[in-house]
Amino acid sequence: MASQPEFGKIVVFGTGLIGGSFALALKEADAVEEVVGFGRTPATLKAAQELLVIDRAGINPAHEIGDADIVLVATPVAQMPEIFARIAPYLGPDTIVTDGGSTKGDVVAAARAAFGDRIGQFVPAHPIAGAENSGPAAAHGNLYRGKKVVVTPLPENSDEVLDRVKRAWALCGADIYELSPEMHDRVFAAVSHLPHLLSFALVHDLAVRDDADLFFTFAASGFRDFTRIAASHPEMWRDISLANREALLGELDSYRRQLDDLRDALAAADGSRLEEVFGIARRARREWDGSARREGGAG
């Protein structure tokens, strides 16, 4: 006799790469009975259902939230406040809400405003996995396998609620880590948000030149590796940049100081300083790369 799935109903807002992959992973693990999806357009939800990402499309949160085990909000972070406000009146006593946002301070603030004294039912999370493609067709069940998911627990979260969210991500194959929301935003401003900003800036600089075609003709693997993330979703990264603005500005200022240092060394033909910086960076990158490979990568 087959065992009962760990989760009855999962509701996913945003059935693309992040939300859709969460749904598919739980389905492939036989860990969920039913997945209901909400999205911005009927066409997206139809595609998600045809691809078996979801079992059916939701129409009204009032009819779907109360008996859901977990609600995952996997939309751009700027859309989350409105979604939290829509679902808050319908939370069942055992319904847990989590998210897949790349920033946490703003998301937690929006959740507190919407959920009030039921904030303990919200567990913030951030899956460190992604790709340049979006939409239901980009979702796949092994996206999170061996990847990190950071949960940023709130003081109001019970151990049972926290463990339930961790278990869902673990069933997706993820490795679970904990950070405070504040530390999360500080860390990811440096290692994720700033690199995206730099990548977008470099490609934009070349794209608006009169002879842009000439530069792109000769761009090779180094350019491709550095700018891969500039193919990411502009709306999503606009929202992330604004949501984590303070931490990102601090990291951008720090990076500008590094560039100024390198510019001064270059202007002074100071080869020793250039080699010193390059050497420190090389060693740190190689050590990190070896560690990341042993851990299966961070996504």
Short mmCIF file of C-alpha atoms in Angstrom, two decimals:
data_model
loop_
_atom_site.label_atom_id
_atom_site.label_comp_id
_atom_site.label_asym_id
_atom_site.label_seq_id
_atom_site.Cartn_x
_atom_site.Cartn_y
_atom_site.Cartn_z
CA MET A 1 0.00 0.00 0.00
CA ALA A 2 1.41 3.36 -1.04
CA SER A 3 2.22 5.81 1.71
CA GLN A 4 0.31 9.06 2.03
CA PRO A 5 2.06 12.11 0.51
CA GLU A 6 3.52 14.47 3.11
CA PHE A 7 1.55 17.41 1.71
CA GLY A 8 -2.06 17.49 0.65
CA LYS A 9 -2.44 20.70 -1.33
CA ILE A 10 0.28 23.11 -2.37
CA VAL A 11 -0.69 26.50 -3.82
CA VAL A 12 1.89 28.27 -5.99
CA PHE A 13 1.72 31.92 -7.00
CA GLY A 14 4.02 32.14 -10.01
CA THR A 15 4.30 28.92 -11.99
CA GLY A 16 7.55 29.70 -13.79
CA LEU A 17 11.10 28.61 -13.08
CA ILE A 18 11.10 28.92 -9.27
CA GLY A 19 7.50 28.04 -8.41
CA GLY A 20 7.08 25.54 -11.21
CA SER A 21 10.27 23.68 -10.32
CA PHE A 22 9.17 23.53 -6.67
CA ALA A 23 5.88 21.98 -7.77
CA LEU A 24 7.50 19.50 -10.15
CA ALA A 25 10.09 18.42 -7.60
CA LEU A 26 7.42 17.66 -4.99
CA LYS A 27 5.37 15.81 -7.60
CA GLU A 28 8.35 13.71 -8.66
CA ALA A 29 9.03 12.92 -5.00
CA ASP A 30 5.39 11.80 -4.59
CA ALA A 31 5.21 14.29 -1.75
CA VAL A 32 2.06 16.21 -2.75
CA GLU A 33 -1.48 15.26 -3.67
CA GLU A 34 -2.45 18.38 -5.59
CA VAL A 35 -0.80 21.56 -6.86
CA VAL A 36 -2.94 24.61 -7.59
CA GLY A 37 -1.38 27.48 -9.51
CA PHE A 38 -2.09 31.19 -9.71
CA GLY A 39 -0.53 33.42 -12.35
CA ARG A 40 -0.87 36.74 -14.12
CA THR A 41 -2.32 35.39 -17.38
CA PRO A 42 -4.64 32.52 -18.33
CA ALA A 43 -2.16 31.54 -21.06
CA THR A 44 0.63 31.01 -18.53
CA LEU A 45 -1.60 28.91 -16.30
CA LYS A 46 -2.81 26.89 -19.29
CA ALA A 47 0.79 26.18 -20.28
CA ALA A 48 1.66 25.20 -16.70
CA GLN A 49 -1.24 22.75 -16.62
CA GLU A 50 -0.42 21.27 -20.03
CA LEU A 51 3.19 20.76 -18.89
CA LEU A 52 1.90 19.07 -15.70
CA VAL A 53 3.57 21.70 -13.55
CA ILE A 54 0.23 22.26 -11.82
CA ASP A 55 -2.87 20.09 -11.57
CA ARG A 56 -5.29 22.96 -12.00
CA ALA A 57 -5.45 26.72 -12.11
CA GLY A 58 -6.81 28.62 -9.15
CA ILE A 59 -9.45 31.27 -9.72
CA ASN A 60 -10.19 32.73 -6.29
CA PRO A 61 -7.79 32.58 -3.30
CA ALA A 62 -10.83 32.42 -1.02
CA HIS A 63 -11.50 28.92 -2.33
CA GLU A 64 -7.92 27.60 -2.28
CA ILE A 65 -5.91 29.00 0.64
CA GLY A 66 -7.77 27.79 3.71
CA ASP A 67 -7.07 24.08 3.20
CA ALA A 68 -3.60 24.46 1.66
CA ASP A 69 -0.65 22.97 3.51
CA ILE A 70 1.88 25.35 1.94
CA VAL A 71 1.49 28.46 -0.16
CA LEU A 72 4.62 29.40 -2.12
CA VAL A 73 4.79 32.94 -3.46
CA ALA A 74 7.31 32.71 -6.30
CA THR A 75 6.70 35.99 -8.09
CA PRO A 76 8.95 39.03 -8.50
CA VAL A 77 9.34 40.58 -5.05
CA ALA A 78 7.46 43.77 -5.99
CA GLN A 79 4.30 41.69 -6.52
CA MET A 80 4.46 39.99 -3.13
CA PRO A 81 2.82 42.68 -0.94
CA GLU A 82 -0.34 42.57 -3.04
CA ILE A 83 -0.42 38.77 -3.01
CA PHE A 84 0.12 38.63 0.76
CA ALA A 85 -2.78 41.05 1.24
CA ARG A 86 -5.02 38.96 -1.04
CA ILE A 87 -4.41 35.68 0.77
CA ALA A 88 -4.21 36.92 4.36
CA PRO A 89 -7.97 36.81 5.08
CA TYR A 90 -8.19 33.19 3.99
CA LEU A 91 -5.29 31.56 5.83
CA GLY A 92 -6.30 28.32 7.46
CA PRO A 93 -5.01 27.54 10.95
CA ASP A 94 -2.46 25.11 9.52
CA THR A 95 -1.61 26.95 6.31
CA ILE A 96 2.06 27.91 5.99
CA VAL A 97 3.17 30.63 3.59
CA THR A 98 6.71 30.85 2.25
CA ASP A 99 8.35 32.68 -0.62
CA GLY A 100 11.16 32.39 -3.15
CA GLY A 101 12.26 36.01 -3.20
CA SER A 102 15.88 37.09 -3.61
CA THR A 103 15.52 39.79 -0.94
CA LYS A 104 14.19 39.31 2.53
CA GLY A 105 13.95 42.59 4.45
CA ASP A 106 11.26 44.05 2.20
CA VAL A 107 9.40 40.75 1.91
CA VAL A 108 9.31 40.31 5.69
CA ALA A 109 8.02 43.86 6.12
CA ALA A 110 5.25 43.23 3.57
CA ALA A 111 4.33 39.95 5.25
CA ARG A 112 4.13 41.60 8.68
CA ALA A 113 1.84 44.29 7.28
CA ALA A 114 -0.46 41.73 5.64
CA PHE A 115 -0.51 38.86 8.15
CA GLY A 116 -0.39 40.81 11.41
CA ASP A 117 -0.60 38.51 14.43
CA ARG A 118 -0.51 35.49 12.10
CA ILE A 119 3.02 36.32 10.92
CA GLY A 120 4.21 33.11 12.57
CA GLN A 121 2.64 31.24 9.65
CA PHE A 122 5.06 32.91 7.22
CA VAL A 123 8.58 31.48 6.79
CA PRO A 124 10.80 33.52 4.42
CA ALA A 125 13.04 31.53 2.10
CA HIS A 126 15.33 32.00 -0.89
CA PRO A 127 16.28 29.14 -3.22
CA ILE A 128 19.76 29.78 -4.64
CA ALA A 129 19.07 28.31 -8.03
CA GLY A 130 18.03 29.80 -11.28
CA ALA A 131 18.59 30.24 -14.98
CA GLU A 132 18.18 32.90 -17.61
CA ASN A 133 14.92 31.40 -18.90
CA SER A 134 11.52 31.96 -17.32
CA GLY A 135 7.95 30.72 -17.56
CA PRO A 136 6.45 27.25 -17.02
CA ALA A 137 8.52 25.74 -19.84
CA ALA A 138 11.70 26.60 -17.90
CA ALA A 139 10.61 24.62 -14.82
CA HIS A 140 12.18 21.25 -14.13
CA GLY A 141 12.03 18.89 -11.18
CA ASN A 142 15.76 18.70 -10.49
CA LEU A 143 16.43 22.45 -10.37
CA TYR A 144 17.03 22.41 -6.61
CA ARG A 145 18.91 19.13 -6.35
CA GLY A 146 22.18 19.79 -4.54
CA LYS A 147 21.49 23.54 -4.46
CA LYS A 148 21.23 25.79 -1.41
CA VAL A 149 17.97 27.11 -0.03
CA VAL A 150 18.30 29.80 2.63
CA VAL A 151 15.49 30.10 5.16
CA THR A 152 15.43 33.25 7.26
CA PRO A 153 13.24 32.35 10.27
CA LEU A 154 11.24 34.93 12.16
CA PRO A 155 11.03 35.02 15.96
CA GLU A 156 7.34 34.13 15.67
CA ASN A 157 7.94 30.91 13.71
CA SER A 158 7.38 27.75 15.72
CA ASP A 159 9.79 24.84 15.33
CA GLU A 160 7.00 22.82 13.72
CA VAL A 161 6.24 25.46 11.08
CA LEU A 162 9.93 26.02 10.33
CA ASP A 163 10.61 22.30 10.03
CA ARG A 164 7.65 21.91 7.66
CA VAL A 165 9.07 24.44 5.22
CA LYS A 166 12.56 22.99 5.50
CA ARG A 167 11.14 19.54 4.80
CA ALA A 168 9.41 20.74 1.64
CA TRP A 169 12.62 22.19 0.24
CA ALA A 170 14.59 19.11 1.33
CA LEU A 171 12.17 16.93 -0.62
CA CYS A 172 13.09 19.04 -3.66
CA GLY A 173 16.69 17.87 -3.13
CA ALA A 174 17.97 21.15 -1.66
CA ASP A 175 20.52 21.72 1.09
CA ILE A 176 19.02 23.95 3.76
CA TYR A 177 20.81 26.89 5.42
CA GLU A 178 19.66 29.55 7.87
CA LEU A 179 20.47 33.27 7.98
CA SER A 180 18.74 36.23 9.52
CA PRO A 181 16.84 38.38 6.99
CA GLU A 182 19.34 41.20 7.54
CA MET A 183 22.42 39.05 7.02
CA HIS A 184 20.81 37.43 3.99
CA ASP A 185 20.35 40.78 2.26
CA ARG A 186 23.89 41.89 3.10
CA VAL A 187 25.44 38.68 1.76
CA PHE A 188 23.41 38.50 -1.43
CA ALA A 189 23.92 42.16 -2.26
CA ALA A 190 27.61 41.27 -2.59
CA VAL A 191 27.56 37.84 -4.22
CA SER A 192 24.44 38.01 -6.38
CA HIS A 193 22.85 41.41 -6.79
CA LEU A 194 26.05 43.36 -7.48
CA PRO A 195 27.32 40.86 -10.10
CA HIS A 196 24.01 41.16 -11.95
CA LEU A 197 24.22 44.95 -11.85
CA LEU A 198 27.78 44.85 -13.23
CA SER A 199 26.86 42.39 -15.95
CA PHE A 200 23.88 44.45 -17.09
CA ALA A 201 26.03 47.60 -17.04
CA LEU A 202 28.78 46.15 -19.24
CA VAL A 203 26.41 44.75 -21.86
CA HIS A 204 24.40 47.97 -21.87
CA ASP A 205 27.57 50.04 -22.33
CA LEU A 206 28.46 48.09 -25.47
CA ALA A 207 24.88 47.78 -26.75
CA VAL A 208 24.31 51.54 -26.95
CA ARG A 209 27.54 52.27 -28.86
CA ASP A 210 27.26 53.15 -32.52
CA ASP A 211 29.61 50.28 -33.40
CA ALA A 212 28.09 47.77 -30.99
CA ASP A 213 27.98 45.05 -33.65
CA LEU A 214 31.74 45.18 -34.00
CA PHE A 215 32.31 44.58 -30.29
CA PHE A 216 29.81 41.72 -30.08
CA THR A 217 31.33 40.11 -33.18
CA PHE A 218 34.65 39.63 -31.38
CA ALA A 219 33.32 38.89 -27.89
CA ALA A 220 34.39 35.40 -26.86
CA SER A 221 34.21 33.03 -23.90
CA GLY A 222 35.43 35.47 -21.25
CA PHE A 223 32.76 37.99 -22.19
CA ARG A 224 30.17 35.23 -22.40
CA ASP A 225 30.99 33.93 -18.91
CA PHE A 226 31.00 37.38 -17.31
CA THR A 227 27.79 38.55 -18.98
CA ARG A 228 25.70 35.36 -18.92
CA ILE A 229 23.52 36.74 -16.14
CA ALA A 230 22.71 39.87 -18.16
CA ALA A 231 20.25 37.62 -20.01
CA SER A 232 18.19 37.39 -16.80
CA HIS A 233 14.67 38.75 -16.43
CA PRO A 234 14.82 42.61 -16.38
CA GLU A 235 11.64 43.05 -14.32
CA MET A 236 12.77 40.63 -11.65
CA TRP A 237 16.20 42.24 -11.33
CA ARG A 238 14.73 45.73 -11.30
CA ASP A 239 12.63 44.67 -8.31
CA ILE A 240 15.54 42.97 -6.55
CA SER A 241 17.83 45.96 -7.03
CA LEU A 242 15.29 48.40 -5.62
CA ALA A 243 14.23 46.10 -2.80
CA ASN A 244 17.82 45.67 -1.58
CA ARG A 245 18.86 49.19 -2.48
CA GLU A 246 20.71 50.16 0.69
CA ALA A 247 22.86 47.05 0.89
CA LEU A 248 23.45 47.13 -2.87
CA LEU A 249 24.53 50.77 -2.79
CA GLY A 250 27.05 49.92 -0.08
CA GLU A 251 28.47 47.07 -2.14
CA LEU A 252 28.54 49.23 -5.27
CA ASP A 253 30.51 51.92 -3.42
CA SER A 254 32.97 49.29 -2.19
CA TYR A 255 33.41 47.97 -5.73
CA ARG A 256 33.94 51.48 -7.09
CA ARG A 257 36.76 51.92 -4.59
CA GLN A 258 38.33 48.72 -5.92
CA LEU A 259 38.03 50.01 -9.48
CA ASP A 260 39.56 53.35 -8.48
CA ASP A 261 42.47 51.49 -6.87
CA LEU A 262 43.04 49.48 -10.04
CA ARG A 263 42.72 52.59 -12.19
CA ASP A 264 45.33 54.38 -10.09
CA ALA A 265 47.67 51.42 -10.39
CA LEU A 266 47.14 51.23 -14.13
CA ALA A 267 47.67 54.97 -14.60
CA ALA A 268 50.88 54.75 -12.60
CA ALA A 269 52.03 51.65 -14.50
CA ASP A 270 52.20 49.94 -11.08
CA GLY A 271 52.51 46.34 -12.20
CA SER A 272 53.26 45.13 -8.67
CA ARG A 273 49.95 46.42 -7.35
CA LEU A 274 48.02 44.96 -10.27
CA GLU A 275 49.68 41.58 -9.79
CA GLU A 276 49.02 41.70 -6.04
CA VAL A 277 45.28 42.30 -6.53
CA PHE A 278 45.04 39.73 -9.32
CA GLY A 279 46.89 37.17 -7.21
CA ILE A 280 44.65 37.59 -4.15
CA ALA A 281 41.57 37.37 -6.35
CA ARG A 282 42.88 34.30 -8.19
CA ARG A 283 43.59 32.40 -4.97
CA ALA A 284 40.21 33.28 -3.46
CA ARG A 285 38.37 32.30 -6.66
CA ARG A 286 40.18 28.96 -6.94
CA GLU A 287 39.55 28.13 -3.28
CA TRP A 288 35.88 29.03 -3.59
CA ASP A 289 35.52 27.08 -6.84
CA GLY A 290 36.99 23.95 -5.30
CA SER A 291 34.70 24.26 -2.29
CA ALA A 292 31.64 24.92 -4.47
CA ARG A 293 32.39 21.91 -6.63
CA ARG A 294 32.70 19.66 -3.58
CA GLU A 295 29.35 20.95 -2.30
CA GLY A 296 27.67 20.53 -5.66
CA GLY A 297 27.55 24.22 -6.57
CA ALA A 298 25.52 27.10 -5.26
CA GLY A 299 23.53 27.86 -8.38
#
